[in-house]
Structures are given as C-alpha cells and as structure tokens.
C-alpha cells in the first residue's frame, strides 16, 4: 500500500503535458500584463503618435515664421544692394546723356536750345539700350528758364512779387529786406530789416551781403521769412510759387524755350499769349513745314506769342540744365540728379565777399542799369556786379567754380551737393610723356543728388511694399 501511495505521489510530481488549449506559464505571464482586473489594458501607441504630430506641427510653424522674418530681412538687404549696383547704371546713363548733349551742342552752332533738338532721348540718339532687365528714365529741366535771383534789382523783385499775387506794400517790404541782406551798396528803408537788426537777435550775426546760396538761408532773412514760412514752419503758397520761378544761380538771361510763367507775366504777356507759348514749348502746336519746334532767337517767339510783349529779359539758349536719371530693376530703383552748367559764367554767389578794395562803374546788365564792382584779394579773384554776378575761384570753399590747367595735368571742379556742401575732385590723365594733360570736360557739374527715387507717402510704405513682394513670391 505504501508503495502504491508513493507511486501515486511520484506520478503527481511528474511534469504534466502542456495542454494545447492553455498557454505555457511564461507566455501567460507575459500576456497577463495586458489585463487589469480581468479586462484588457488600453493600448498606449496612439498617444505617442499624437505627441509626435503636435511636435512636428509646432516645429513647422516656427520654421515658417523664421523663414518669413528672414526673407524680409534678406530682401531689404538685397534691395539695398541692388540700389547700390543700380548706381553704376545711373552714372553710365548720365555720362551717355552728357555725351549726347555735348555732340548736339557742338554740331548745332555750339548752342543748346531745347530737348526738341534731338537730345531728349539719349539712348535712341546713340543707338544703345540699357542692360537687360533695367529701365532708364530721363527728365530734363531748364534751370535757366527761371529768373536769376542774383541778377534781379529792386524794381524787378517787386514786380515779381506782385505777379505772384502779393500786395504792393508787402512786395516793397519783401524786396527791401532781401536787398538789405544781399547787397552791400543798398541802404534799407524799413527799420525792421536793416543790417543792425541781426546784431540784436538771439544769435547775433552779420548779413553776408550776397544773394542766398540755399533755400534754407531765406529762413534767416528778417521780414522775408514771414512771407515764406507759416507759423508751423511750412512753406506758404507764395514760397512755393517763388521757388518754382526763381533760380539761385547767376546767369545772363532766361531761356524763352522754357520760360517760367512769372517771367512771361513780367514781360507783359496775357493769359492767351502765355498759353500759346507754353503749348509751342510743349510740342502741342502744329509746326509749319520747314520750321523748327524750338526758338533759336527770341525774335522768333513773336510769331507764336503774337501781340505786344517785352522780350529784353529773354534769350534762346540753355545756360544751366538739371538732369534727372531714374533707373529701375524690378522693385529696386535709384535716382541721380545733377545740375549742369553749360556756360562758364553760371555759378552760385560766393560764400564770402572779398575783404579788399573795389572799383565801381555803371553797366547795363540783365535787369537794366546797375553797378558793377571788381574786387580782388590775395590768392583769389572774383568779379561781382551789384546783383551778385559770377564768381571765379580755384580754391574758395563753397563756391561753384571750375578751373582747368593744361600743363599741370589736373582739373579741379567744385559744386554743391544735396547737403549744400562743396565737393572737389581732381582728375589726372597720364600721357605718353612725363608731362600730363588735363581732360577737357565740356560741362561743370554744380549739384549732385542721389536717392532711391521719389519719397514715399509715409515711412512705412517701403516696408509695406517689401512685405507685399515677399507675399507675392
């Protein structure tokens, strides 16, 4: 019995066969982790995928924002670089225009009258085109079509103010104050504009006894500034009309081919006469066969104007020409504006009057009888009439002059820039021998202005335009 019982116990100790319907112990233990309280545990893989997708979404959003902000900065930098490169195109176009003007001037009797002579489109005249993708626009303004302020006497200045709708008493006060500032031989009539008034101001100073060299200088002239600026420091309508009809430069006469409206009114023309002349100058008048679309002589204007007019203040040649070159490439643009003197006697008044003796004589000038004085000083020579005529100086700071030397091999020119400062440059041309020769440049550049085109309506316009271009791309 004992053996049988022990055998039965030994049988219980033997390993039982693995049932086909029941998993083995380790496998069952492995899969038991999926059950909680007899129920299957929910899977965790879906939440991991969601976290990964959200991370990718946030990363993509941050990358897009970074690309957008970087694109704006890069585009602004690229536009500045493009404008810098367009500067070379602008100067190349300017040189082409000057070359065309010089050729036409030499062919046509050494006289430049009007763009109707054929130099209004330099690229067409020269048979050239700008480089691919670049457009160039030329604008020509005859500065000598205005009235030369340094050449005006009291009567003409009063007449100009009256033609610009100023009352006679105010015009007389305006002219008296201006001449007290600009003429050494003029004695002021009104107490509020005599030279001693400036010695009692907050910053005492003396009058320069020469015509203004910049429009900002008018703000320092007593009485005159009251007519040019309002209480907020803005230009008055009279000031805008005054600047449109008057030039600060000295030249002999006003070009009838581009005469300003005020000069025509001063010549006694009525509205119909002025309209006929302006239509002819604009090319809107039908020209008879064999006639030129511009005037070579003032006498020719009588057939167009008709009626009675005084032409003694006019000529038919350009003395001073303002050239504006605007270059575009895509959304980038640059503008170059220069004032070119075609005659050697065109200049600004000297910055300082010569402190030496002078000899006066009576002469017939632009505005009639006046007094001309010849002054000299050490190292500098200036010829000035009573109306602030031309000054020639090779070394004087701030004056607009040009001096050429055929033996020294240098050419020095000075003119005013956009900040009204003097800029001097010397060009040395090496020759085949040890003696150098000067470049016989046909014109003198009086002013040079560079900018990025017309100013925007607001300071945010450029950024807005750039953002729009980024969005379009």
Short mmCIF file of C-alpha atoms in Angstrom, two decimals:
data_model
loop_
_atom_site.label_atom_id
_atom_site.label_comp_id
_atom_site.label_asym_id
_atom_site.label_seq_id
_atom_site.Cartn_x
_atom_site.Cartn_y
_atom_site.Cartn_z
CA UNK A 1 0.00 0.00 0.00
CA UNK A 2 2.76 2.33 0.88
CA UNK A 3 4.50 1.66 -2.41
CA UNK A 4 1.34 2.28 -4.30
CA UNK A 5 0.71 5.53 -2.48
CA UNK A 6 4.26 6.64 -3.07
CA UNK A 7 3.91 5.77 -6.73
CA UNK A 8 0.81 7.87 -6.99
CA UNK A 9 2.63 10.75 -5.35
CA UNK A 10 5.55 10.33 -7.73
CA UNK A 11 3.17 10.44 -10.63
CA UNK A 12 1.85 13.76 -9.35
CA UNK A 13 5.41 15.04 -9.30
CA UNK A 14 5.98 14.17 -12.93
CA UNK A 15 5.71 17.13 -15.34
CA UNK A 16 2.33 17.40 -16.79
CA UNK A 17 1.95 17.59 -20.54
CA UNK A 18 1.36 21.01 -21.93
CA UNK A 19 -2.21 21.43 -22.93
CA UNK A 20 -2.83 22.71 -26.42
CA UNK A 21 -5.65 24.91 -25.18
CA UNK A 22 -3.71 26.57 -22.43
CA UNK A 23 -0.68 28.79 -22.81
CA UNK A 24 2.57 27.95 -21.17
CA UNK A 25 3.48 29.64 -17.95
CA UNK A 26 5.94 32.24 -19.20
CA UNK A 27 3.80 33.17 -22.20
CA UNK A 28 0.76 33.50 -19.97
CA UNK A 29 2.69 35.62 -17.53
CA UNK A 30 3.90 37.81 -20.42
CA UNK A 31 0.42 38.45 -21.71
CA UNK A 32 -1.13 38.86 -18.31
CA UNK A 33 0.27 42.39 -18.28
CA UNK A 34 -2.38 43.34 -20.82
CA UNK A 35 -5.13 42.60 -18.35
CA UNK A 36 -6.19 44.71 -15.42
CA UNK A 37 -8.83 43.22 -13.18
CA UNK A 38 -9.74 40.76 -15.85
CA UNK A 39 -10.17 43.48 -18.52
CA UNK A 40 -7.72 44.27 -21.34
CA UNK A 41 -5.49 47.32 -20.81
CA UNK A 42 -5.99 50.10 -23.48
CA UNK A 43 -3.03 50.43 -25.91
CA UNK A 44 -0.53 53.37 -25.46
CA UNK A 45 0.77 53.69 -29.05
CA UNK A 46 -1.89 56.25 -30.27
CA UNK A 47 -0.95 58.92 -27.70
CA UNK A 48 2.72 58.74 -28.73
CA UNK A 49 1.79 59.38 -32.35
CA UNK A 50 -0.30 62.40 -31.34
CA UNK A 51 2.60 63.87 -29.36
CA UNK A 52 4.93 63.40 -32.31
CA UNK A 53 2.48 65.04 -34.72
CA UNK A 54 1.94 68.02 -32.42
CA UNK A 55 5.70 68.45 -32.08
CA UNK A 56 6.13 68.37 -35.84
CA UNK A 57 3.33 70.90 -36.26
CA UNK A 58 4.88 73.32 -33.79
CA UNK A 59 8.31 72.90 -35.35
CA UNK A 60 6.91 73.53 -38.83
CA UNK A 61 5.11 76.65 -37.64
CA UNK A 62 8.28 78.00 -36.02
CA UNK A 63 10.32 77.26 -39.14
CA UNK A 64 7.79 79.05 -41.36
CA UNK A 65 7.85 82.10 -39.10
CA UNK A 66 11.63 82.12 -39.12
CA UNK A 67 11.71 81.83 -42.92
CA UNK A 68 9.22 84.69 -43.28
CA UNK A 69 11.13 87.03 -40.99
CA UNK A 70 14.46 86.07 -42.53
CA UNK A 71 13.09 86.57 -46.04
CA UNK A 72 12.02 90.11 -45.16
CA UNK A 73 15.45 90.97 -43.75
CA UNK A 74 17.24 89.35 -46.66
CA UNK A 75 15.01 91.11 -49.18
CA UNK A 76 15.64 94.50 -47.57
CA UNK A 77 19.37 93.85 -47.67
CA UNK A 78 19.12 92.65 -51.27
CA UNK A 79 17.19 95.76 -52.30
CA UNK A 80 19.85 97.99 -50.78
CA UNK A 81 22.50 96.01 -52.62
CA UNK A 82 20.50 96.29 -55.85
CA UNK A 83 20.26 100.05 -55.44
CA UNK A 84 24.00 100.20 -54.94
CA UNK A 85 24.52 98.27 -58.17
CA UNK A 86 21.97 100.45 -59.97
CA UNK A 87 24.10 103.44 -59.05
CA UNK A 88 26.61 102.37 -61.70
CA UNK A 89 23.81 102.18 -64.27
CA UNK A 90 22.64 105.67 -63.30
CA UNK A 91 26.08 107.21 -63.73
CA UNK A 92 26.56 105.36 -67.01
CA UNK A 93 23.26 106.77 -68.27
CA UNK A 94 24.29 110.24 -67.10
CA UNK A 95 27.58 110.04 -68.98
CA UNK A 96 25.69 108.96 -72.08
CA UNK A 97 23.30 111.91 -71.76
CA UNK A 98 26.18 114.37 -71.31
CA UNK A 99 27.98 112.90 -74.32
CA UNK A 100 24.88 113.23 -76.49
CA UNK A 101 24.27 116.80 -75.30
CA UNK A 102 27.89 117.74 -75.98
CA UNK A 103 27.70 116.32 -79.50
CA UNK A 104 24.43 118.06 -80.35
CA UNK A 105 25.75 121.31 -78.90
CA UNK A 106 28.91 121.08 -80.99
CA UNK A 107 27.01 120.25 -84.18
CA UNK A 108 24.30 122.89 -83.74
CA UNK A 109 26.39 126.03 -83.56
CA UNK A 110 27.72 125.41 -80.03
CA UNK A 111 24.27 126.29 -78.64
CA UNK A 112 21.76 124.21 -76.75
CA UNK A 113 18.20 125.47 -77.01
CA UNK A 114 15.70 122.73 -76.18
CA UNK A 115 15.32 118.92 -75.97
CA UNK A 116 13.48 119.26 -79.29
CA UNK A 117 16.93 119.44 -80.87
CA UNK A 118 17.06 115.66 -80.56
CA UNK A 119 18.94 115.03 -77.32
CA UNK A 120 15.82 114.39 -75.23
CA UNK A 121 16.22 110.59 -75.62
CA UNK A 122 19.95 109.83 -75.31
CA UNK A 123 19.65 106.06 -75.82
CA UNK A 124 17.72 106.47 -79.06
CA UNK A 125 20.15 109.11 -80.31
CA UNK A 126 23.16 106.92 -79.53
CA UNK A 127 21.53 103.71 -80.79
CA UNK A 128 22.06 101.99 -77.45
CA UNK A 129 19.90 100.28 -74.84
CA UNK A 130 20.29 99.71 -71.09
CA UNK A 131 21.34 96.30 -69.90
CA UNK A 132 18.72 93.56 -69.79
CA UNK A 133 16.12 93.96 -67.06
CA UNK A 134 16.92 97.63 -66.43
CA UNK A 135 14.80 100.60 -67.48
CA UNK A 136 16.16 104.15 -67.51
CA UNK A 137 14.12 107.35 -67.49
CA UNK A 138 15.49 110.82 -68.27
CA UNK A 139 13.98 114.11 -67.14
CA UNK A 140 15.38 117.46 -68.25
CA UNK A 141 14.58 120.76 -66.54
CA UNK A 142 16.00 124.01 -67.83
CA UNK A 143 17.15 125.88 -64.74
CA UNK A 144 17.85 128.91 -66.91
CA UNK A 145 14.16 129.01 -67.80
CA UNK A 146 13.69 130.61 -64.38
CA UNK A 147 14.57 134.09 -63.19
CA UNK A 148 18.13 134.52 -61.93
CA UNK A 149 17.76 135.86 -58.39
CA UNK A 150 21.32 137.28 -58.13
CA UNK A 151 20.62 139.34 -61.27
CA UNK A 152 17.41 140.99 -60.03
CA UNK A 153 17.23 144.59 -58.85
CA UNK A 154 14.63 146.16 -56.58
CA UNK A 155 12.09 147.05 -59.27
CA UNK A 156 12.13 143.61 -60.85
CA UNK A 157 11.89 141.91 -57.48
CA UNK A 158 8.86 144.00 -56.56
CA UNK A 159 7.29 143.26 -59.94
CA UNK A 160 7.88 139.53 -59.46
CA UNK A 161 6.22 139.55 -56.05
CA UNK A 162 3.23 141.43 -57.42
CA UNK A 163 2.87 138.92 -60.27
CA UNK A 164 2.82 136.19 -57.62
CA UNK A 165 -0.25 137.82 -56.02
CA UNK A 166 1.49 139.78 -53.28
CA UNK A 167 0.20 143.21 -52.35
CA UNK A 168 2.32 146.16 -53.41
CA UNK A 169 3.19 147.26 -49.87
CA UNK A 170 4.22 143.73 -48.93
CA UNK A 171 6.22 143.38 -52.14
CA UNK A 172 8.14 146.55 -51.32
CA UNK A 173 8.88 145.34 -47.79
CA UNK A 174 9.95 141.95 -49.15
CA UNK A 175 12.32 143.49 -51.70
CA UNK A 176 13.73 145.97 -49.18
CA UNK A 177 14.51 143.22 -46.65
CA UNK A 178 16.03 140.94 -49.27
CA UNK A 179 18.29 143.62 -50.74
CA UNK A 180 19.39 144.73 -47.26
CA UNK A 181 20.59 141.16 -46.75
CA UNK A 182 22.17 140.58 -50.16
CA UNK A 183 23.53 143.94 -51.40
CA UNK A 184 26.47 145.76 -49.88
CA UNK A 185 25.60 149.06 -51.57
CA UNK A 186 21.90 149.02 -50.67
CA UNK A 187 20.51 151.10 -47.81
CA UNK A 188 17.41 149.65 -46.22
CA UNK A 189 14.29 151.74 -45.81
CA UNK A 190 12.37 149.77 -43.21
CA UNK A 191 13.78 149.68 -39.69
CA UNK A 192 12.79 146.03 -39.17
CA UNK A 193 15.09 144.78 -41.94
CA UNK A 194 18.24 146.92 -41.71
CA UNK A 195 21.53 145.04 -41.07
CA UNK A 196 21.69 146.20 -37.44
CA UNK A 197 18.59 144.11 -36.68
CA UNK A 198 20.58 140.89 -36.99
CA UNK A 199 23.11 142.07 -34.41
CA UNK A 200 20.34 142.18 -31.77
CA UNK A 201 19.00 138.68 -32.40
CA UNK A 202 19.46 135.76 -30.01
CA UNK A 203 22.45 134.63 -32.06
CA UNK A 204 23.98 137.89 -33.32
CA UNK A 205 25.37 137.78 -36.83
CA UNK A 206 26.10 139.98 -39.81
CA UNK A 207 24.48 140.00 -43.21
CA UNK A 208 26.52 138.20 -45.91
CA UNK A 209 25.98 140.97 -48.49
CA UNK A 210 25.43 138.44 -51.24
CA UNK A 211 22.48 136.55 -52.67
CA UNK A 212 21.43 133.37 -50.80
CA UNK A 213 23.20 130.14 -51.71
CA UNK A 214 20.42 127.83 -50.49
CA UNK A 215 16.68 127.99 -49.94
CA UNK A 216 17.17 127.31 -46.24
CA UNK A 217 19.07 130.60 -45.94
CA UNK A 218 15.84 132.52 -46.55
CA UNK A 219 14.68 131.47 -43.08
CA UNK A 220 17.38 133.75 -41.62
CA UNK A 221 16.30 136.88 -43.52
CA UNK A 222 14.09 139.17 -41.45
CA UNK A 223 10.67 140.06 -42.94
CA UNK A 224 11.32 137.75 -45.91
CA UNK A 225 10.87 134.65 -43.76
CA UNK A 226 7.46 135.90 -42.63
CA UNK A 227 6.21 135.68 -46.22
CA UNK A 228 7.84 132.33 -46.98
CA UNK A 229 7.03 130.32 -43.85
CA UNK A 230 3.87 129.99 -41.79
CA UNK A 231 3.64 129.67 -38.01
CA UNK A 232 4.33 125.92 -38.28
CA UNK A 233 7.47 126.39 -40.34
CA UNK A 234 5.84 125.13 -43.54
CA UNK A 235 6.22 126.80 -46.92
CA UNK A 236 3.46 129.21 -47.84
CA UNK A 237 1.82 129.16 -51.31
CA UNK A 238 3.83 132.26 -52.16
CA UNK A 239 7.06 130.48 -51.20
CA UNK A 240 6.26 127.52 -53.43
CA UNK A 241 5.49 129.79 -56.38
CA UNK A 242 8.62 131.82 -55.67
CA UNK A 243 10.83 128.73 -55.72
CA UNK A 244 9.24 127.45 -58.93
CA UNK A 245 10.03 130.67 -60.78
CA UNK A 246 13.37 131.72 -59.32
CA UNK A 247 16.86 130.22 -59.54
CA UNK A 248 19.61 130.80 -57.00
CA UNK A 249 22.22 130.65 -59.76
CA UNK A 250 23.56 133.58 -61.70
CA UNK A 251 23.19 133.53 -65.49
CA UNK A 252 22.71 136.15 -68.16
CA UNK A 253 19.09 135.72 -69.32
CA UNK A 254 16.01 133.49 -69.22
CA UNK A 255 15.58 130.88 -71.95
CA UNK A 256 12.38 131.61 -73.88
CA UNK A 257 12.15 127.91 -74.81
CA UNK A 258 11.43 127.02 -71.18
CA UNK A 259 10.41 130.35 -69.64
CA UNK A 260 8.64 130.19 -66.29
CA UNK A 261 5.13 131.69 -66.00
CA UNK A 262 6.27 134.56 -63.76
CA UNK A 263 8.84 135.75 -66.29
CA UNK A 264 6.18 135.79 -69.00
CA UNK A 265 3.86 137.81 -66.79
CA UNK A 266 6.67 140.26 -66.08
CA UNK A 267 7.14 140.62 -69.85
CA UNK A 268 3.58 141.89 -70.12
CA UNK A 269 2.01 138.80 -71.71
CA UNK A 270 -1.63 138.00 -71.07
CA UNK A 271 -3.07 134.54 -70.43
CA UNK A 272 -3.72 133.75 -74.09
CA UNK A 273 -0.18 134.72 -75.11
CA UNK A 274 1.30 132.63 -72.31
CA UNK A 275 -0.87 129.67 -73.29
CA UNK A 276 0.27 129.84 -76.93
CA UNK A 277 3.93 129.99 -75.94
CA UNK A 278 3.65 127.13 -73.45
CA UNK A 279 1.83 124.95 -75.97
CA UNK A 280 4.58 125.57 -78.50
CA UNK A 281 7.31 124.73 -75.99
CA UNK A 282 5.45 121.55 -75.02
CA UNK A 283 5.27 120.43 -78.65
CA UNK A 284 1.49 120.74 -78.83
CA UNK A 285 1.48 123.32 -81.63
CA UNK A 286 1.38 122.25 -85.24
CA UNK A 287 4.62 123.35 -86.88
CA UNK A 288 4.67 124.52 -90.47
CA UNK A 289 6.91 122.65 -92.87
CA UNK A 290 10.48 123.85 -92.67
CA UNK A 291 10.13 125.42 -89.21
CA UNK A 292 11.87 124.17 -86.10
CA UNK A 293 9.96 123.10 -82.95
CA UNK A 294 12.05 125.47 -80.82
CA UNK A 295 13.40 129.02 -80.93
CA UNK A 296 16.93 129.83 -81.96
CA UNK A 297 16.35 133.53 -81.41
CA UNK A 298 14.00 135.48 -79.18
CA UNK A 299 12.62 137.33 -82.19
CA UNK A 300 11.14 134.08 -83.48
CA UNK A 301 8.85 133.90 -80.44
CA UNK A 302 6.84 136.91 -81.62
CA UNK A 303 5.21 134.89 -84.41
CA UNK A 304 3.90 132.37 -81.86
CA UNK A 305 3.05 134.69 -78.98
CA UNK A 306 1.54 137.45 -81.13
CA UNK A 307 0.59 140.79 -79.66
CA UNK A 308 2.86 143.06 -77.65
CA UNK A 309 5.43 141.73 -75.18
CA UNK A 310 8.79 142.79 -73.75
CA UNK A 311 11.50 140.27 -74.68
CA UNK A 312 14.51 142.15 -73.31
CA UNK A 313 14.90 139.73 -70.38
CA UNK A 314 14.95 136.61 -72.55
CA UNK A 315 17.41 134.62 -74.61
CA UNK A 316 17.08 131.38 -76.56
CA UNK A 317 19.92 129.27 -75.12
CA UNK A 318 20.18 126.94 -72.15
CA UNK A 319 22.73 128.10 -69.60
CA UNK A 320 22.01 125.67 -66.77
CA UNK A 321 20.33 122.26 -67.16
CA UNK A 322 19.05 119.91 -64.46
CA UNK A 323 19.20 116.24 -65.49
CA UNK A 324 17.38 113.52 -63.54
CA UNK A 325 18.18 109.87 -64.26
CA UNK A 326 15.89 107.24 -62.70
CA UNK A 327 16.92 103.58 -63.01
CA UNK A 328 14.54 100.69 -62.26
CA UNK A 329 15.23 96.98 -61.94
CA UNK A 330 12.33 95.00 -60.53
CA UNK A 331 11.17 96.68 -57.33
CA UNK A 332 14.53 98.40 -56.84
CA UNK A 333 15.21 101.89 -58.11
CA UNK A 334 17.73 104.67 -57.74
CA UNK A 335 17.69 108.28 -58.84
CA UNK A 336 20.55 110.56 -59.79
CA UNK A 337 20.04 114.29 -60.25
CA UNK A 338 22.73 116.69 -61.43
CA UNK A 339 22.77 120.37 -62.31
CA UNK A 340 24.99 121.03 -65.31
CA UNK A 341 26.41 124.44 -66.21
CA UNK A 342 26.75 124.77 -69.97
CA UNK A 343 28.34 128.22 -69.72
CA UNK A 344 31.41 129.13 -67.73
CA UNK A 345 29.73 132.16 -66.13
CA UNK A 346 26.98 130.15 -64.37
CA UNK A 347 27.60 129.88 -60.63
CA UNK A 348 26.28 130.40 -57.16
CA UNK A 349 27.19 133.64 -55.39
CA UNK A 350 30.49 133.39 -53.50
CA UNK A 351 30.25 132.13 -49.94
CA UNK A 352 32.16 135.13 -48.60
CA UNK A 353 32.61 138.59 -50.03
CA UNK A 354 36.21 139.59 -50.74
CA UNK A 355 37.56 141.90 -47.98
CA UNK A 356 39.56 144.08 -50.38
CA UNK A 357 39.08 147.33 -52.24
CA UNK A 358 36.68 147.60 -55.15
CA UNK A 359 36.17 149.84 -58.16
CA UNK A 360 32.60 150.61 -59.26
CA UNK A 361 31.27 151.51 -62.67
CA UNK A 362 27.89 151.78 -64.35
CA UNK A 363 26.93 148.99 -66.72
CA UNK A 364 23.91 147.56 -68.50
CA UNK A 365 23.00 144.18 -67.00
CA UNK A 366 20.28 141.62 -67.15
CA UNK A 367 17.74 143.81 -65.40
CA UNK A 368 18.86 147.14 -66.82
CA UNK A 369 21.26 149.73 -65.45
CA UNK A 370 23.24 148.68 -62.40
CA UNK A 371 26.58 148.99 -60.66
CA UNK A 372 29.40 146.55 -61.33
CA UNK A 373 32.31 146.18 -58.94
CA UNK A 374 35.61 144.39 -59.47
CA UNK A 375 37.16 143.08 -56.27
CA UNK A 376 40.42 141.26 -55.71
CA UNK A 377 42.04 139.55 -52.77
CA UNK A 378 45.19 137.57 -52.10
CA UNK A 379 45.07 134.20 -53.81
CA UNK A 380 41.54 134.66 -55.09
CA UNK A 381 39.93 136.81 -57.77
CA UNK A 382 36.21 137.50 -58.02
CA UNK A 383 34.17 139.61 -60.42
CA UNK A 384 30.90 140.66 -58.83
CA UNK A 385 28.29 143.13 -60.01
CA UNK A 386 25.72 144.73 -57.77
CA UNK A 387 23.36 141.87 -58.35
CA UNK A 388 25.75 139.14 -57.25
CA UNK A 389 27.24 138.12 -60.60
CA UNK A 390 29.60 135.27 -61.39
CA UNK A 391 32.47 134.38 -59.11
CA UNK A 392 35.53 132.50 -60.27
CA UNK A 393 37.83 130.92 -57.73
CA UNK A 394 40.03 127.89 -57.88
CA UNK A 395 40.35 127.37 -54.12
CA UNK A 396 37.44 129.15 -52.48
CA UNK A 397 35.40 126.82 -50.27
CA UNK A 398 31.73 126.56 -51.07
CA UNK A 399 31.76 128.36 -54.41
CA UNK A 400 30.67 126.80 -57.66
CA UNK A 401 33.61 127.16 -59.98
CA UNK A 402 35.76 125.27 -62.40
CA UNK A 403 39.44 125.70 -63.12
CA UNK A 404 41.35 123.79 -65.76
CA UNK A 405 45.06 123.55 -66.24
CA UNK A 406 46.50 122.22 -69.45
CA UNK A 407 50.07 121.90 -68.14
CA UNK A 408 49.63 120.71 -64.59
CA UNK A 409 47.59 117.72 -65.67
CA UNK A 410 44.79 118.34 -63.16
CA UNK A 411 41.23 119.52 -63.39
CA UNK A 412 39.57 120.80 -60.26
CA UNK A 413 35.83 121.36 -60.13
CA UNK A 414 33.73 122.29 -57.18
CA UNK A 415 29.99 122.40 -56.80
CA UNK A 416 27.21 121.99 -54.27
CA UNK A 417 25.76 118.66 -53.27
CA UNK A 418 22.43 117.76 -51.66
CA UNK A 419 23.72 118.94 -48.27
CA UNK A 420 24.83 122.25 -49.82
CA UNK A 421 28.49 121.50 -49.20
CA UNK A 422 31.35 121.88 -51.62
CA UNK A 423 32.74 118.83 -53.35
CA UNK A 424 36.07 118.96 -55.11
CA UNK A 425 37.59 116.37 -57.38
CA UNK A 426 40.86 116.26 -59.24
CA UNK A 427 41.31 114.14 -62.35
CA UNK A 428 44.83 113.40 -63.58
CA UNK A 429 45.21 111.89 -67.05
CA UNK A 430 48.55 110.23 -67.71
CA UNK A 431 50.03 110.92 -71.14
CA UNK A 432 52.64 109.26 -73.27
CA UNK A 433 55.27 111.64 -71.92
CA UNK A 434 56.18 112.83 -68.47
CA UNK A 435 54.01 115.93 -68.94
CA UNK A 436 50.35 115.14 -68.18
CA UNK A 437 47.36 116.63 -69.95
CA UNK A 438 44.03 117.72 -68.47
CA UNK A 439 40.68 116.29 -69.51
CA UNK A 440 38.81 118.97 -71.42
CA UNK A 441 35.41 118.21 -69.90
CA UNK A 442 32.76 120.28 -71.69
CA UNK A 443 30.49 120.95 -68.69
CA UNK A 444 30.63 121.78 -64.99
CA UNK A 445 28.52 119.79 -62.53
CA UNK A 446 27.15 122.24 -59.97
CA UNK A 447 25.00 119.85 -57.95
CA UNK A 448 24.81 116.08 -57.49
CA UNK A 449 21.95 114.41 -55.64
CA UNK A 450 21.46 110.66 -55.15
CA UNK A 451 18.44 108.94 -53.62
CA UNK A 452 16.18 105.92 -54.03
CA UNK A 453 13.55 107.63 -56.11
CA UNK A 454 10.59 109.79 -55.14
CA UNK A 455 10.00 109.86 -51.38
CA UNK A 456 7.20 107.58 -50.15
CA UNK A 457 3.95 108.98 -48.82
CA UNK A 458 4.80 107.62 -45.36
CA UNK A 459 7.75 105.98 -43.67
CA UNK A 460 6.01 102.59 -43.67
CA UNK A 461 5.42 102.48 -47.43
CA UNK A 462 8.73 100.85 -48.23
CA UNK A 463 8.27 98.15 -45.62
CA UNK A 464 4.71 97.56 -46.82
CA UNK A 465 5.86 97.27 -50.41
CA UNK A 466 8.57 94.82 -49.34
CA UNK A 467 6.13 92.68 -47.36
CA UNK A 468 3.77 92.55 -50.33
CA UNK A 469 6.58 91.49 -52.61
CA UNK A 470 7.50 88.73 -50.15
CA UNK A 471 3.93 87.51 -50.10
CA UNK A 472 3.71 87.56 -53.88
CA UNK A 473 6.81 85.41 -54.14
#
